[in-house]
Amino acid sequence: EDGEDGSMSLPSPSNSASHSESRWGDTSSYTPRKIHQSWFKLPNGDWDLVNILSTTGTESVVSLTEGKVLKVKAENLISANPDILDGVDDLMQLSYLNEPSVLYDLEYRYNQDLIYTKAGPVLVAINPFKKVDLYGSDYIEAYKRKTAQSPHVYAITDTAIREMIRDEVNQSIVISGESGAGKTETAKIAMQYLAALGGGSGIEFEILKTNPILEAFGNAKTSRNDNSSRFGKLIEIHFSETGRITGANIQTFLLEKSRVVQCTEGERSYHIFYQLCSGAPPELKERLNLRRAEEYKYLSQSNCFSINRVNDAEEFRIVTEALNVVHISKEDQHSVFAMLAAVLWLGNVSFSVIDNENHVEVVEDEGLQTVAKLIECDIEELKLALSTRKMRVGNDSIVQKLTLPQAIDTRDALAKSIYACLFEWLVEQINKSLAVGKRRTGRSISILDIYGFESFDRNSLEQFCINYANERLQQHFNRHLFKLEQEEYIQDGIDWAKVDFDDNQDCLSLFEKKPLGLLSLLDEESTFPNATDMTFANKLKQHLRRSSSFRGERGKAFTVCHYAGEVTYDTTGFLEKNRDLLHLDSIQLLSSCSCHLPQAFASNMLTQSEKSIGGTSHKSGGAESQKLSVARKFKDQLFQLILRLENTTPHFIRCIKPNKLQSPGLYEQGLVLQQLKCCGVLEVVRISRAGFPTRMSHKKFSQRYGFLLQESLSSQDPLSVSVAILHQFNILPEMYQVGYTKLFFRTGQIGVLEDTRNRT
Ligand code: ATP
Ligand code: MG
């Protein structure tokens, strides 16, 4: 919609803009006395820095970078910044805050491997997709001593530590961005800095070793990222009064468990499966009856077994070593590997149809036998659990044979449950090992690495939850940043009327309203045994059509207008995924195992179902275990998360993926722009346009422009000199504010002075 005319497309629609918006900041209505260079949008959507050769009324003749000369409408040109602002390390220093200027600044820096840039209080990190020389002990030392100044994860982490100690307030580092943007790497870089500054007790090594473990069990190769995290993570690192790390705690969110039984061509299941198959020592291989990854149905279906430049066998060694470091006993490790092998062998369990109603029996082959051996259960019970269902009818109990699709579902549900429980169990063990000593100081720094906004061709319950989380986090971001911005004005004593900003409350209410919000309606419909995805979709359309953030679509789909764009969700499978049921027969099977892990999983599931609300367990004949729905559990987790974050001073890092090929040196303007919009960076910029984004201390201002004064005031103090400059150049009073220490300017004002300065 930013047509060929090259008009501004910052998310501040000029039609809805208040008077102040167009009076103050809008570069399209503001024409500097002389434009030398401007931005012009090329037909391919990229911006070109053009030279203006002449301007006649409403038209200008410009020369493009590649030499061509064009006549264009003046309104299609957007002011470019003076050269001295090339590659500034904070976007707020730009005089003209428009899209092309922001994109250009980031690209200018990116091309010099300066992947970090500030956008006011926010750190923007652009994935280099190659090793850059910005890390390691020399850099850590430099940031610690404050001899290094340029924006960096180290710098923001350093600020967090200092503020934690100075203000005695917990801190958080909130990292967001889309898949492959570099969140997990960024989180690790922050952890390295924390470990280097707060280390000493040895616990920091344990903390760092949680990364290879969680990545092995929770990351996978996807089409967008070879090492994609399929869960969200919050790690809270605790410090003593003297700034030493005393322990840590990890919370995870919504692991994508469907990947265990199903994954698309070219992607992989969780790394740990391939690592185990290729890295297990012979003795372990034999004990688990392990084969090559190619021989397991769950792994072979996607036709992708290895990742470029990754040695799974070597990774397996690293993971076992890490498991040792976090005090997982050898015995437990063997049980963990046995569970993994059991999941793989479950996938190979097959069924034979025994009647013309498609009822099945389990084929008693190596797969079945191995599963029984690995989880240590009776093989007959395993067969029954996979091919029949006990139903309660009145006081009687009857056994029903399963059809082929039902049996496959049951088998896959069991595999997914075992894996998800294993993941949770591991996190629990890690937390025990990292547990903060009894002497809690209450000071901590939390790092949040959570999935960014997702919009695919087909969006399901996973995207629904993820985008809801992003909506909540965006609100937290907004509230915080705009509060901060305004606090700076007040601190410097300038005259300031509070600015309102578009918030996303409407969309959040669409999700959260009771009883007629998306989440409530989903949970309600999930409790009806006869409900279908279609009845669910119709219910949404019936109750939510008045919400401006909702739109019913044809068939089973609906659209939500998120702050980052519209997403159409397909309700197919929503209810089933939300119920996430494991049949009681399967749970009973797990509790009958001699191995302690499946037992623990089963008792965990039973406790959860006791906690579940509603007590609807009779409706489904008692054959299924009722528990908190996926959406409900996620919402509860999210509320806790936000509550925790609200009690911290947040620091935001927005990761940007410069191209979709995961390759270095390639900067695609359109892709970057879309992410800047999605993660709110342009929004921060937009809000600043309503305020006074350019700040300069009285001293710096008087030094830089003092020589332009007609009469010398060099003996005077910086404030008087500054005021004299402002008067001489007729800078309108509404264009600036004089603070106690700084001058605050509307966007574009410094550009005028720079132009004059350059011509003098
Ligand atoms: P997902 O949401 O899929 O988990 P992510 O945002 O966590 O994605 P990462 O896994 O952190 O993305 O990064 C993807 C890849 O990009 C990394 O495996 C690494 O190759 C590269 N990368 C990211 N950040 C850096 C960096 N600072 N230096 C070098 N390479 C990096
Ligand atoms: Mg990640």
Coordinates of C-alpha atoms in Angstrom, one line a residue, residues 178-437:
E178 CA 11.0 -14.0 14.2
S179 CA 12.4 -17.4 13.7
G180 CA 16.0 -17.4 12.8
A181 CA 16.5 -13.7 13.8
G182 CA 19.1 -14.7 16.4
K183 CA 17.2 -14.6 19.7
T184 CA 18.8 -17.8 21.2
E185 CA 22.3 -16.7 20.2
T186 CA 21.6 -13.3 21.7
A187 CA 20.4 -14.8 24.9
K188 CA 23.6 -16.9 25.1
I189 CA 25.7 -13.8 24.5
A190 CA 24.0 -12.1 27.4
M191 CA 24.4 -15.2 29.6
Q192 CA 28.1 -15.2 28.8
Y193 CA 28.5 -11.6 29.9
L194 CA 26.6 -12.3 33.1
A195 CA 28.7 -15.4 33.8
A196 CA 31.9 -13.5 33.2
L197 CA 30.9 -10.7 35.5
G198 CA 29.1 -12.6 38.2
G199 CA 31.0 -15.9 38.1
G200 CA 33.3 -17.3 40.7
S201 CA 31.2 -19.9 42.5
G202 CA 31.2 -22.3 39.6
I203 CA 27.4 -22.3 39.2
E204 CA 27.9 -20.1 36.1
F205 CA 29.3 -23.1 34.3
E206 CA 26.3 -25.1 35.1
I207 CA 24.1 -22.3 33.9
L208 CA 25.9 -22.1 30.6
K209 CA 25.7 -25.9 30.1
T210 CA 21.9 -25.8 30.2
N211 CA 22.0 -24.3 26.7
P212 CA 23.3 -27.4 24.9
I213 CA 20.9 -29.6 26.8
L214 CA 17.8 -27.5 26.1
E215 CA 18.8 -27.0 22.5
A216 CA 19.3 -30.7 22.0
F217 CA 15.8 -31.6 23.4
G218 CA 13.9 -28.4 22.4
N219 CA 15.4 -27.3 19.1
A220 CA 15.1 -28.7 15.6
K221 CA 15.9 -27.9 12.0
T222 CA 13.0 -26.1 10.4
S223 CA 12.8 -24.5 7.0
R224 CA 13.6 -21.1 8.5
N225 CA 16.3 -22.0 11.0
D226 CA 18.7 -24.9 11.3
N227 CA 18.6 -24.6 15.0
S228 CA 15.0 -23.4 15.7
S229 CA 13.8 -23.3 19.3
R230 CA 10.4 -25.0 19.5
F231 CA 9.7 -23.7 23.0
G232 CA 9.8 -20.4 24.8
K233 CA 12.3 -19.9 27.7
L234 CA 12.7 -17.7 30.6
I235 CA 15.9 -18.0 32.6
E236 CA 16.1 -16.2 35.9
I237 CA 19.7 -15.8 37.2
H238 CA 20.1 -14.9 40.8
F239 CA 22.8 -12.7 42.3
S240 CA 24.1 -12.1 45.8
E241 CA 24.4 -8.6 47.2
T242 CA 28.0 -8.4 45.9
G243 CA 26.9 -9.3 42.4
R244 CA 27.9 -13.0 42.4
I245 CA 25.7 -15.5 40.7
T246 CA 24.1 -17.8 43.3
G247 CA 21.8 -19.9 41.1
A248 CA 19.2 -19.9 38.4
N249 CA 15.8 -21.1 37.5
I250 CA 14.4 -22.0 34.0
Q251 CA 10.8 -21.8 32.9
T252 CA 9.7 -23.2 29.6
F253 CA 6.6 -22.5 27.5
L254 CA 4.6 -24.6 25.1
L255 CA 7.0 -27.1 23.5
E256 CA 5.8 -28.1 20.0
K257 CA 5.3 -31.7 20.6
S258 CA 3.6 -32.6 17.3
R259 CA 7.1 -32.5 15.8
V260 CA 7.9 -35.8 17.6
V261 CA 5.5 -37.7 15.4
Q262 CA 5.1 -35.5 12.4
C263 CA 7.3 -33.2 10.5
T264 CA 7.4 -31.7 7.1
E265 CA 9.8 -32.6 4.3
G266 CA 13.2 -31.1 4.8
E267 CA 12.8 -30.4 8.5
R268 CA 13.9 -32.5 11.3
S269 CA 12.5 -33.7 14.6
Y270 CA 14.4 -32.7 17.8
H271 CA 18.2 -32.8 17.5
I272 CA 18.6 -35.2 20.4
F273 CA 17.1 -38.1 18.4
Y274 CA 19.7 -37.8 15.6
Q275 CA 22.5 -37.2 18.2
L276 CA 21.5 -40.4 20.1
C277 CA 21.4 -42.5 16.9
S278 CA 24.7 -41.4 15.7
G279 CA 26.6 -40.7 18.9
A280 CA 25.6 -43.4 21.4
P281 CA 28.5 -45.6 22.3
P282 CA 28.2 -49.2 21.2
E283 CA 27.2 -50.5 24.6
L284 CA 24.3 -48.0 24.9
K285 CA 23.3 -48.7 21.3
E286 CA 23.0 -52.4 22.1
R287 CA 21.1 -51.9 25.3
L288 CA 18.6 -49.6 23.6
N289 CA 18.5 -51.7 20.4
L290 CA 19.3 -48.5 18.6
R291 CA 19.4 -48.3 14.8
R292 CA 20.3 -45.5 12.3
A293 CA 17.9 -42.6 12.2
E294 CA 16.8 -43.7 8.7
E295 CA 15.2 -46.8 10.2
Y296 CA 12.8 -44.9 12.4
K297 CA 9.5 -43.9 10.8
Y298 CA 9.2 -40.8 12.9
L299 CA 12.6 -39.6 11.7
S300 CA 12.5 -40.8 8.1
Q301 CA 9.2 -39.3 7.1
S302 CA 10.7 -35.8 6.4
N303 CA 13.7 -37.1 4.5
C304 CA 16.2 -35.0 6.3
F305 CA 18.8 -36.5 8.6
S306 CA 21.7 -34.2 8.8
I307 CA 22.4 -30.5 9.1
N308 CA 25.2 -28.7 7.3
R309 CA 28.3 -28.2 9.4
V310 CA 26.7 -30.1 12.3
N311 CA 28.2 -33.3 13.7
D312 CA 25.4 -35.0 15.6
A313 CA 27.7 -37.6 17.2
E314 CA 30.0 -34.9 18.5
E315 CA 26.9 -33.0 19.8
F316 CA 25.8 -36.1 21.6
R317 CA 29.1 -36.1 23.5
I318 CA 28.7 -32.4 24.4
V319 CA 25.2 -33.0 25.6
T320 CA 26.1 -36.0 27.9
E321 CA 28.9 -34.0 29.3
A322 CA 26.5 -31.1 30.0
L323 CA 24.1 -33.6 31.7
N324 CA 26.9 -34.6 34.0
V325 CA 27.6 -31.0 34.8
V326 CA 24.0 -30.3 35.8
H327 CA 24.2 -33.4 38.0
I328 CA 21.9 -35.8 36.1
S329 CA 23.1 -39.2 37.3
K330 CA 24.4 -41.8 34.9
E331 CA 21.4 -43.9 35.8
D332 CA 19.0 -41.1 35.0
Q333 CA 20.7 -40.4 31.8
H334 CA 20.3 -44.0 30.8
S335 CA 16.6 -43.8 31.6
V336 CA 16.3 -40.6 29.5
F337 CA 18.0 -42.3 26.5
A338 CA 15.7 -45.3 27.0
M339 CA 12.7 -43.0 26.8
L340 CA 14.0 -41.4 23.6
A341 CA 14.5 -44.9 22.1
A342 CA 11.1 -45.9 23.2
V343 CA 9.5 -43.0 21.4
L344 CA 11.4 -43.9 18.2
W345 CA 10.4 -47.5 18.4
L346 CA 6.8 -46.6 19.2
G347 CA 6.7 -44.9 15.8
N348 CA 7.6 -48.2 14.2
V349 CA 4.8 -50.1 16.0
S350 CA 2.3 -51.2 13.3
F351 CA -1.2 -52.6 13.3
S352 CA -3.1 -55.2 11.3
V353 CA -6.7 -54.9 10.5
I354 CA -8.7 -57.8 11.8
D355 CA -12.3 -57.2 10.7
N356 CA -14.2 -55.3 8.1
E357 CA -14.9 -52.5 10.5
N358 CA -11.3 -51.6 10.4
H359 CA -10.6 -52.7 13.9
V360 CA -7.0 -53.6 14.6
E361 CA -4.5 -55.7 16.5
V362 CA -1.0 -54.7 17.3
V363 CA 1.6 -56.5 15.3
E364 CA 4.0 -58.2 17.7
D365 CA 7.3 -57.4 16.1
E366 CA 10.7 -56.0 17.2
G367 CA 9.2 -52.5 17.6
L368 CA 6.6 -53.5 20.1
Q369 CA 9.0 -55.8 22.0
T370 CA 11.6 -53.1 22.2
V371 CA 9.1 -50.5 23.5
A372 CA 7.9 -52.9 26.2
K373 CA 11.5 -53.6 27.2
L374 CA 12.6 -50.0 27.2
I375 CA 9.7 -48.6 29.3
E376 CA 9.7 -51.8 31.3
C377 CA 6.1 -52.8 31.0
D378 CA 4.1 -56.0 30.3
I379 CA 3.9 -56.5 26.5
E380 CA 0.3 -57.7 26.7
E381 CA -0.7 -54.5 28.5
L382 CA 1.1 -52.4 26.0
K383 CA -0.8 -54.2 23.2
L384 CA -4.1 -53.5 24.9
A385 CA -3.3 -49.9 25.6
L386 CA -2.5 -49.3 21.9
S387 CA -5.4 -51.2 20.4
T388 CA -8.4 -51.0 22.8
R389 CA -10.1 -48.6 25.0
K390 CA -11.9 -49.3 28.3
M391 CA -15.2 -47.6 28.6
R392 CA -17.4 -47.2 31.6
V393 CA -21.0 -47.8 31.1
G394 CA -22.9 -47.3 34.3
N395 CA -21.2 -49.6 36.7
D396 CA -19.8 -51.9 34.1
S397 CA -16.6 -51.6 32.2
I398 CA -16.5 -52.6 28.6
V399 CA -13.6 -53.0 26.2
Q400 CA -13.8 -51.5 22.8
K401 CA -11.5 -52.3 19.9
L402 CA -9.9 -49.3 18.2
T403 CA -10.0 -48.7 14.5
L404 CA -6.8 -48.1 12.5
P405 CA -6.9 -44.3 12.7
Q406 CA -7.8 -44.4 16.4
A407 CA -5.0 -46.8 17.1
I408 CA -2.5 -44.6 15.2
D409 CA -3.7 -41.5 17.1
T410 CA -3.3 -43.4 20.4
R411 CA 0.2 -44.5 19.6
D412 CA 1.2 -41.0 18.5
A413 CA -0.4 -39.4 21.5
L414 CA 1.6 -41.7 23.8
A415 CA 4.9 -40.9 22.0
K416 CA 4.2 -37.1 22.2
S417 CA 3.3 -37.4 25.9
I418 CA 6.4 -39.3 26.8
Y419 CA 8.6 -36.8 25.0
A420 CA 6.8 -33.7 26.4
C421 CA 7.0 -35.2 29.9
L422 CA 10.6 -36.1 29.4
F423 CA 11.3 -32.5 28.5
E424 CA 9.5 -31.1 31.5
W425 CA 11.2 -33.6 33.8
L426 CA 14.6 -32.6 32.5
V427 CA 13.9 -28.9 33.1
E428 CA 12.8 -29.9 36.6
Q429 CA 16.1 -31.8 37.2
I430 CA 18.1 -28.9 35.9
N431 CA 16.3 -26.5 38.1
K432 CA 17.1 -28.7 41.1
S433 CA 20.7 -28.5 40.2
L434 CA 20.7 -24.8 39.7
A435 CA 18.5 -24.1 42.7
V436 CA 19.2 -20.9 44.4
G437 CA 20.6 -21.4 47.9

